[in-house]
PDB file of C-alpha atoms in Angstrom:
ATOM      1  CA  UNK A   1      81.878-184.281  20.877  1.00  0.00           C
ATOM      2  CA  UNK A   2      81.929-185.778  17.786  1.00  0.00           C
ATOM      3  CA  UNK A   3      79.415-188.834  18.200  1.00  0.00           C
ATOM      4  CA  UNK A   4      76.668-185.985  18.470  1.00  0.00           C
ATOM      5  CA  UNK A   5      77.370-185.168  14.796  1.00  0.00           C
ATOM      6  CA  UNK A   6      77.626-188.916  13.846  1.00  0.00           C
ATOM      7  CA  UNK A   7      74.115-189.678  15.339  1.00  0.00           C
ATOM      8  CA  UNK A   8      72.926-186.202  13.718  1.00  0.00           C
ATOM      9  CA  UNK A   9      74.100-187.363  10.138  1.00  0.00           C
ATOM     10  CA  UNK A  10      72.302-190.530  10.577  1.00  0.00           C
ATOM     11  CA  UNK A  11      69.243-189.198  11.166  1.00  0.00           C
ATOM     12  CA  UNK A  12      68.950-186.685   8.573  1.00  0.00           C
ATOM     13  CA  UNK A  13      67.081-187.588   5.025  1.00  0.00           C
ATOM     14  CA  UNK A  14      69.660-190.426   3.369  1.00  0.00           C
ATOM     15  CA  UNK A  15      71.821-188.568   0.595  1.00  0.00           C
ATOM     16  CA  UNK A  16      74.869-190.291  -1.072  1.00  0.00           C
ATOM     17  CA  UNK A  17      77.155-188.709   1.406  1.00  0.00           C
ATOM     18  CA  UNK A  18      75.501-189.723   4.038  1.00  0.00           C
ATOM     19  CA  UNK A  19      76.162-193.573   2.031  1.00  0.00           C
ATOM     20  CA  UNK A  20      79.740-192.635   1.786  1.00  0.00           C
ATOM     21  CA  UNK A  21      80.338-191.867   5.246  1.00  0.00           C
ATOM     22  CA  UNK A  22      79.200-195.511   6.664  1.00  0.00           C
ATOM     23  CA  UNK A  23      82.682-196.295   7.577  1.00  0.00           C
ATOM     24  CA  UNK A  24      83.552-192.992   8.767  1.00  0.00           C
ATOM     25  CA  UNK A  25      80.526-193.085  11.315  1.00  0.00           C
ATOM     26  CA  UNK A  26      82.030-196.779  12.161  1.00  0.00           C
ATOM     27  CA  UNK A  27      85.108-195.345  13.149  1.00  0.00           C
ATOM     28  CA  UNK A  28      83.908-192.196  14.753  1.00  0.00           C
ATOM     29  CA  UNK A  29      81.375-194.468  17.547  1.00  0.00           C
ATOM     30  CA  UNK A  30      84.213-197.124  17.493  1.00  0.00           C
ATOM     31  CA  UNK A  31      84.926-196.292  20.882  1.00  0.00           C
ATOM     32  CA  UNK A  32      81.137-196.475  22.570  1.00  0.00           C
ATOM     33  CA  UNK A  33      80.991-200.285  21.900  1.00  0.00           C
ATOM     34  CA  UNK A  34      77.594-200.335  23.063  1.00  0.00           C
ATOM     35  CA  UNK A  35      76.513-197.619  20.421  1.00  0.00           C
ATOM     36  CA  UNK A  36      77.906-198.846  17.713  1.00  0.00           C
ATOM     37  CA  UNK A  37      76.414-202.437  18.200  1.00  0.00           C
ATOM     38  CA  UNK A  38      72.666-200.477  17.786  1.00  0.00           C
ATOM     39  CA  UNK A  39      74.031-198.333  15.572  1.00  0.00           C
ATOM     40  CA  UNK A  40      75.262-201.520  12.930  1.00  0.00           C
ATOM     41  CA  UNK A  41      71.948-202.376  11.474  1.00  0.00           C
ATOM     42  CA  UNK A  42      71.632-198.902  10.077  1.00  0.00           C
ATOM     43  CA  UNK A  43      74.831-198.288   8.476  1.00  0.00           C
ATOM     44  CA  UNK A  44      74.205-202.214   6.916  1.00  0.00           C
ATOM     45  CA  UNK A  45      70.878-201.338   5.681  1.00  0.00           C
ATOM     46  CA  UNK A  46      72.357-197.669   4.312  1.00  0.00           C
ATOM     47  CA  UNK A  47      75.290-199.436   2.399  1.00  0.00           C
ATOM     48  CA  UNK A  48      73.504-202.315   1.254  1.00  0.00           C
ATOM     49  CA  UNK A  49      70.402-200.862   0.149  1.00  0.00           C
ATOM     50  CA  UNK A  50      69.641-198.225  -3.097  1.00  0.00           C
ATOM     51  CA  UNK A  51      69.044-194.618  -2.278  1.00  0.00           C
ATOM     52  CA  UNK A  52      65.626-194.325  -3.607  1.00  0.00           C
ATOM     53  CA  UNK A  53      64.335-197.204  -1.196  1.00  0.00           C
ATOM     54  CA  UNK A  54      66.071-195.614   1.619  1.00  0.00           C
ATOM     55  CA  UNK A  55      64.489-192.553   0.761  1.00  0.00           C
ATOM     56  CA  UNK A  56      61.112-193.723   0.744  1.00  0.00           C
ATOM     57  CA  UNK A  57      61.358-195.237   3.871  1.00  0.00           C
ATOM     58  CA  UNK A  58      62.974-192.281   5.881  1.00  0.00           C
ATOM     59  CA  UNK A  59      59.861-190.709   4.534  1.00  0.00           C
ATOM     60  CA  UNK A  60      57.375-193.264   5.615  1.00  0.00           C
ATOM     61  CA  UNK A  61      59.088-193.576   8.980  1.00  0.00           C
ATOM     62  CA  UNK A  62      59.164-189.949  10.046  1.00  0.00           C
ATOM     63  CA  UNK A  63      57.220-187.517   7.994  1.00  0.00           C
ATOM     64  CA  UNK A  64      54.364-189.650   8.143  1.00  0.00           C
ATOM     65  CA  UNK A  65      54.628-190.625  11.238  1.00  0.00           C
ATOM     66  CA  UNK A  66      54.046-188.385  13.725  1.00  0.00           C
ATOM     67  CA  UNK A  67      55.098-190.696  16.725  1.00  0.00           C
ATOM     68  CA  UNK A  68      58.088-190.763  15.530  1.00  0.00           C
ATOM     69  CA  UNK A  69      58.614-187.093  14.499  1.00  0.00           C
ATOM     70  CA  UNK A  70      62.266-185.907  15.418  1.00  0.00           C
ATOM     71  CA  UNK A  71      60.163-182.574  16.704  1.00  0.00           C
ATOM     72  CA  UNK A  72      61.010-182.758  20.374  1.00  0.00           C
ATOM     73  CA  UNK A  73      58.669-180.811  21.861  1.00  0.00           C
ATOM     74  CA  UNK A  74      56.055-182.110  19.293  1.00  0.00           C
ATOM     75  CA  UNK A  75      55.717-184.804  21.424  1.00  0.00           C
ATOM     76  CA  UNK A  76      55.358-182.794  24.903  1.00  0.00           C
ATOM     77  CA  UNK A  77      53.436-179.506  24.150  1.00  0.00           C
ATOM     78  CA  UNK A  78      51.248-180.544  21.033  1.00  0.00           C
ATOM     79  CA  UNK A  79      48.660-177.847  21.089  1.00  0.00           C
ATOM     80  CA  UNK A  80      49.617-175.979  23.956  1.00  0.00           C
ATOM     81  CA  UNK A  81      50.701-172.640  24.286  1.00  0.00           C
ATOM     82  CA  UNK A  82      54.075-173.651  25.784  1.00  0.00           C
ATOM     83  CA  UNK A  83      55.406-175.338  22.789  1.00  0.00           C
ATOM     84  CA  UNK A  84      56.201-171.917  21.320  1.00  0.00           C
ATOM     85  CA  UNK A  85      57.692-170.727  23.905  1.00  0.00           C
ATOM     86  CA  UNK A  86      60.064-173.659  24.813  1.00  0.00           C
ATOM     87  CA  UNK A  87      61.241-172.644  20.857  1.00  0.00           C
ATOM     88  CA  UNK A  88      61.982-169.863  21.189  1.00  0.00           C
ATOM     89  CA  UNK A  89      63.953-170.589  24.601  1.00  0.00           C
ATOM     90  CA  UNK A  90      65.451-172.672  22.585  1.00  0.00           C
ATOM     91  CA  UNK A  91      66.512-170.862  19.993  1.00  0.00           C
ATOM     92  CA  UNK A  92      67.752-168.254  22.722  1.00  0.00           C
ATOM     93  CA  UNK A  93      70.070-171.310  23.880  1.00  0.00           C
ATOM     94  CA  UNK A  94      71.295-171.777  20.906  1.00  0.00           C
ATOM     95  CA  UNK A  95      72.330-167.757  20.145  1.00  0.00           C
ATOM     96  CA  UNK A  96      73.916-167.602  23.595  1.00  0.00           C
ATOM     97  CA  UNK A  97      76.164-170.477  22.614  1.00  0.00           C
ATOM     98  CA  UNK A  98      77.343-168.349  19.512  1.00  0.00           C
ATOM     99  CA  UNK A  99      75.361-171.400  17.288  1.00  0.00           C
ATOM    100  CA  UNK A 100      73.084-170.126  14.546  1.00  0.00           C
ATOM    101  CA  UNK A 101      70.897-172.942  12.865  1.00  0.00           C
ATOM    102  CA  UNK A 102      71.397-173.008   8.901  1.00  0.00           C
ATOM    103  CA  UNK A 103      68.323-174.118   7.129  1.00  0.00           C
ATOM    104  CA  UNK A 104      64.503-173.500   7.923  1.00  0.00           C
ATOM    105  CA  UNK A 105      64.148-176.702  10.400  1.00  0.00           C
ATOM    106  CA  UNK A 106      62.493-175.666  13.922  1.00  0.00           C
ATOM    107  CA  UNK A 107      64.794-175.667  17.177  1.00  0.00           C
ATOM    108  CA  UNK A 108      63.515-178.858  18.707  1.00  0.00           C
ATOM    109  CA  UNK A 109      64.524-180.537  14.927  1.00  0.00           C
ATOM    110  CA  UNK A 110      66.563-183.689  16.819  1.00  0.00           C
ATOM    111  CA  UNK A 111      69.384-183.616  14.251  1.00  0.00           C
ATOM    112  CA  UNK A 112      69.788-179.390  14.249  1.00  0.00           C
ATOM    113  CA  UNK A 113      69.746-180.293  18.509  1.00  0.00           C
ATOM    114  CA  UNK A 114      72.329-183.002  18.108  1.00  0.00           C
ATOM    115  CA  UNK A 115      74.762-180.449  16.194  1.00  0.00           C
ATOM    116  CA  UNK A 116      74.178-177.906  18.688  1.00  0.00           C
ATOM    117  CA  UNK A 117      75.638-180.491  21.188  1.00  0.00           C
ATOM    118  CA  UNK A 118      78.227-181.367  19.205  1.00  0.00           C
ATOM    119  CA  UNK A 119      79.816-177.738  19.108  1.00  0.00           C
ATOM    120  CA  UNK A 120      78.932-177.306  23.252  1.00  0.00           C
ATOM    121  CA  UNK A 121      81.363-178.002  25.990  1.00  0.00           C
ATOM    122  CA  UNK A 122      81.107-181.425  27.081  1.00  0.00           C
ATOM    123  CA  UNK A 123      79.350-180.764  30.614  1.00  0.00           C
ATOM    124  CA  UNK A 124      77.052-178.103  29.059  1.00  0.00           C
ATOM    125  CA  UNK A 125      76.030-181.536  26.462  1.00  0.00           C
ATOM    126  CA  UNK A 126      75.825-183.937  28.707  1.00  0.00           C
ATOM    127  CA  UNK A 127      73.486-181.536  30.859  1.00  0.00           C
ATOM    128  CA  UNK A 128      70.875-180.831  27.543  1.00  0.00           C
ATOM    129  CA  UNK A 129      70.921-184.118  26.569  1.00  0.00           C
ATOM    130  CA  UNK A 130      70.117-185.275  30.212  1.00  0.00           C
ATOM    131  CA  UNK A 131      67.191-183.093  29.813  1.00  0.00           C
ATOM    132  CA  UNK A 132      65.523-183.999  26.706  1.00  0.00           C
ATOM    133  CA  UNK A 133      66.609-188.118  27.431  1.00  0.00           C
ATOM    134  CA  UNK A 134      63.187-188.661  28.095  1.00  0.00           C
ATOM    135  CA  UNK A 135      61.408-187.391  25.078  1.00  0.00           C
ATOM    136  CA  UNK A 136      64.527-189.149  22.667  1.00  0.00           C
ATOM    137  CA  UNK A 137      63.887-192.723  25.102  1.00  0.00           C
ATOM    138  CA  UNK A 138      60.154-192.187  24.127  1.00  0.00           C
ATOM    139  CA  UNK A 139      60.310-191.891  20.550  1.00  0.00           C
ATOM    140  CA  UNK A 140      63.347-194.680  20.512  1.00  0.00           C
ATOM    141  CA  UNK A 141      60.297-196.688  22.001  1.00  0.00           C
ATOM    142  CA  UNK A 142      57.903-195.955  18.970  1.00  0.00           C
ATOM    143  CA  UNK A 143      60.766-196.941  16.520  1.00  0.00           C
ATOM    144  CA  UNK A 144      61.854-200.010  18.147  1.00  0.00           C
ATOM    145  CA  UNK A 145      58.041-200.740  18.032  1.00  0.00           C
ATOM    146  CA  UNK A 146      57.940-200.331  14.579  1.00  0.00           C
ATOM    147  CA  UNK A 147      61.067-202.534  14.516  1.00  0.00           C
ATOM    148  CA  UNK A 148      62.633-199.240  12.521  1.00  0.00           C
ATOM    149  CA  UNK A 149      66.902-199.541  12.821  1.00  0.00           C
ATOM    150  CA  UNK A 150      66.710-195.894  13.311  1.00  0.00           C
ATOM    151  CA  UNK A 151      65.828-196.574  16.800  1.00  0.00           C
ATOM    152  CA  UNK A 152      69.758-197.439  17.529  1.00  0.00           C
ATOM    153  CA  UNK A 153      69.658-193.897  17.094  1.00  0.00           C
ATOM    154  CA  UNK A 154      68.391-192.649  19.845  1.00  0.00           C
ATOM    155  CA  UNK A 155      68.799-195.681  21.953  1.00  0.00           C
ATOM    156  CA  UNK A 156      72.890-194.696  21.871  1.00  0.00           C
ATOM    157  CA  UNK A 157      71.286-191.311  22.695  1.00  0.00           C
ATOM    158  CA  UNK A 158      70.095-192.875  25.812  1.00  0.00           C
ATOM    159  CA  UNK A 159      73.077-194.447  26.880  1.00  0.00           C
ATOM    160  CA  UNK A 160      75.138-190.820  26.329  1.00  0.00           C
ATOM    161  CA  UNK A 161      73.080-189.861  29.196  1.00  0.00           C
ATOM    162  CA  UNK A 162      73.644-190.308  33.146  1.00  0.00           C
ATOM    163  CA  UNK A 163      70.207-189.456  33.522  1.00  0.00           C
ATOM    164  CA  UNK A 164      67.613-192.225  33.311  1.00  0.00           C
ATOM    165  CA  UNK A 165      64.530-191.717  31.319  1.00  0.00           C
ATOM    166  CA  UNK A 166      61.196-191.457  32.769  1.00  0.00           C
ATOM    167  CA  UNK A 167      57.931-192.233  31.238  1.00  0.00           C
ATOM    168  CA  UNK A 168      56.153-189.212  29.257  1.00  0.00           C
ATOM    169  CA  UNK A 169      52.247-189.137  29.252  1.00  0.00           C
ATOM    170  CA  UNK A 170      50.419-189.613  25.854  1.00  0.00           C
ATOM    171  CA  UNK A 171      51.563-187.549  23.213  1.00  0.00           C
ATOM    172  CA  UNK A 172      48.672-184.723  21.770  1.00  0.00           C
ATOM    173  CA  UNK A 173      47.791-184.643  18.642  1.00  0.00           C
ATOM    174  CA  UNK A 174      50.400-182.806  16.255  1.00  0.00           C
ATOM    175  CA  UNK A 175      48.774-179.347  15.045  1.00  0.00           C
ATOM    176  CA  UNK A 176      51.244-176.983  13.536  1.00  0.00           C
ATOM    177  CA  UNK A 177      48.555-173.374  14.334  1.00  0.00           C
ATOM    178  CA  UNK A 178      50.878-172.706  17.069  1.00  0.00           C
ATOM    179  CA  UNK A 179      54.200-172.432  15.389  1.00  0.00           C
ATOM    180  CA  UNK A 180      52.823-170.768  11.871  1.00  0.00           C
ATOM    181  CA  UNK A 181      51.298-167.809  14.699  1.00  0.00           C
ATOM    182  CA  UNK A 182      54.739-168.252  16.497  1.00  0.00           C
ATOM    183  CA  UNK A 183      57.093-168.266  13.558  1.00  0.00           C
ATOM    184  CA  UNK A 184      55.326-167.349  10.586  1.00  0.00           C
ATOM    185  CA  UNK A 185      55.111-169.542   7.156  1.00  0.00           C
ATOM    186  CA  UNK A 186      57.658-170.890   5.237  1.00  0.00           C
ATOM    187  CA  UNK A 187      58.340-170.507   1.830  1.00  0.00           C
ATOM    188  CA  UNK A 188      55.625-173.092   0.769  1.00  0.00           C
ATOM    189  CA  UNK A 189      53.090-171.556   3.040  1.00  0.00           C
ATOM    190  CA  UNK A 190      52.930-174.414   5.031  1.00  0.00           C
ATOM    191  CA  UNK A 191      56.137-175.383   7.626  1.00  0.00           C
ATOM    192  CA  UNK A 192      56.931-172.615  10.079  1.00  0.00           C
ATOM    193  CA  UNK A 193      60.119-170.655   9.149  1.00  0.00           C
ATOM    194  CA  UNK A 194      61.718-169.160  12.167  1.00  0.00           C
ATOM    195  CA  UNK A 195      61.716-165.259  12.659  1.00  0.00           C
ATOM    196  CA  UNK A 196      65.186-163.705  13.225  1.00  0.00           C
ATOM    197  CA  UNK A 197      64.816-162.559  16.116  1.00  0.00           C
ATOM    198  CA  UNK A 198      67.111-162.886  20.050  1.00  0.00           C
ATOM    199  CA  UNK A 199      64.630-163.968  22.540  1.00  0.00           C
ATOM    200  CA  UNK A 200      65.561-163.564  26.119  1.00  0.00           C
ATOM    201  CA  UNK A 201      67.262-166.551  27.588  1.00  0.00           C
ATOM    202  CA  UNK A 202      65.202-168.674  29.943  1.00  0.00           C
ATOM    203  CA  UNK A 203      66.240-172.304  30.972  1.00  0.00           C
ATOM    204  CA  UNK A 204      65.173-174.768  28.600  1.00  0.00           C
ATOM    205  CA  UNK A 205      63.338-177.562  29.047  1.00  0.00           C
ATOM    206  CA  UNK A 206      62.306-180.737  27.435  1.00  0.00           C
ATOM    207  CA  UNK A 207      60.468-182.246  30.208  1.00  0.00           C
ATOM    208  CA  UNK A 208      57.147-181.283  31.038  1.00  0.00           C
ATOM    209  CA  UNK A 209      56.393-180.144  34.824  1.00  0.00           C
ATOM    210  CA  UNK A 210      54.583-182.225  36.845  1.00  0.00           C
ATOM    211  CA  UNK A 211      51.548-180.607  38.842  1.00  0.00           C
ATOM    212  CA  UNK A 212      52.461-179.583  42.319  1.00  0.00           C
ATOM    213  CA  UNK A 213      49.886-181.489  45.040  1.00  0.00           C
TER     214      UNK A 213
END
């Protein structure tokens, strides 16, 4: 589906073809009127606003920010063990579809996620994104807090899925140990660069378990 690749572009670091493309996004969520209502303040702030300003404030909103990372499971496994794994299920997801990420960003990277859905049959989408509603619904919560337009974002996000969102506890705090021992460093020695490797497929999943009892 197309829209996925819309709502990818629009959250991915503001270059001037991103700028260009205003209309075209317009067009291409057109027919979700309720999307393209939250989605309006963005494109109007991208076309009426210079790029360096628009930089900045990506920036400010979600690399310094780590309630609002666009990390998925940076908000679900912080420290734990798990969060490595659910990459590299992931990733497996991903491979199994016949989709190889371009680029150095990590699985769970919302926009790499978004094209992933884009190129999937529309059940298979529909199904993901119904999984990992709750984790998008929390971090549209920290934007809208933060009264950030990006959080049309993932509120259309939300409304793409039958699922309703639940609640997610606290998030830990964001420590990147476990994917430099996981994937190894990147280039800079500092953000994890994944391994090429094919991991066995297990079913992903971007909901933590609750505790039997």
């Amino acid at each position: 589906m197309r829209i996925y690749q819309a709502l990818s572009a629009l959250l991915c670091y503001p270059e001037p073809d991103l700028l260009a493309a205003a209309d075209d996004i317009r067009a291409e969520v057109a027919a979700e009127p309720r999307i393209a209502r939250l989605l309006e303040p963005l494109l109007l702030s991208l076309e009426g606003e210079d790029l360096i300003t628009l930089q900045e404030r990506y920036v400010q909103t979600f690399d310094r920010n780590p309630s609002h990372s666009l990390h998925l499971f940076e908000h679900i496994h912080g420290e734990d063990r798990a969060r490595g794994q659910a990459m590299v299920d992931l990733l497996a997801e991903y491979q199994a579809q016949g989709f190889e990420p371009a680029g150095n960003e990590l699985p769970d990277y919302l926009p790499l996620f978004l094209e992933f859905l884009a190129q999937c049959q529309p059940e298979e989408a529909v199904r993901l994104l119904s999984d990992a509603v709750h984790v998008i619904a929390h971090v549209a919560g920290k934007l809208a807090d933060s009264h950030s337009h990006y959080a049309g974002v993932l509120q259309g996000l939300v409304l793409l899925s039958p699922v309703a969102p639940e609640a997610l506890t606290v998030p830990p705090v964001r420590d990147m140990d476990e994917m430099l021992e996981t994937f190894g460093p990147g280039a800079d020695g500092v953000e994890p660069l994944l391994k090429p490797t094919r991991p066995a497929i297990a079913p992903v999943n971007f909901y933590p378990q609750r505790p039997q009892g």
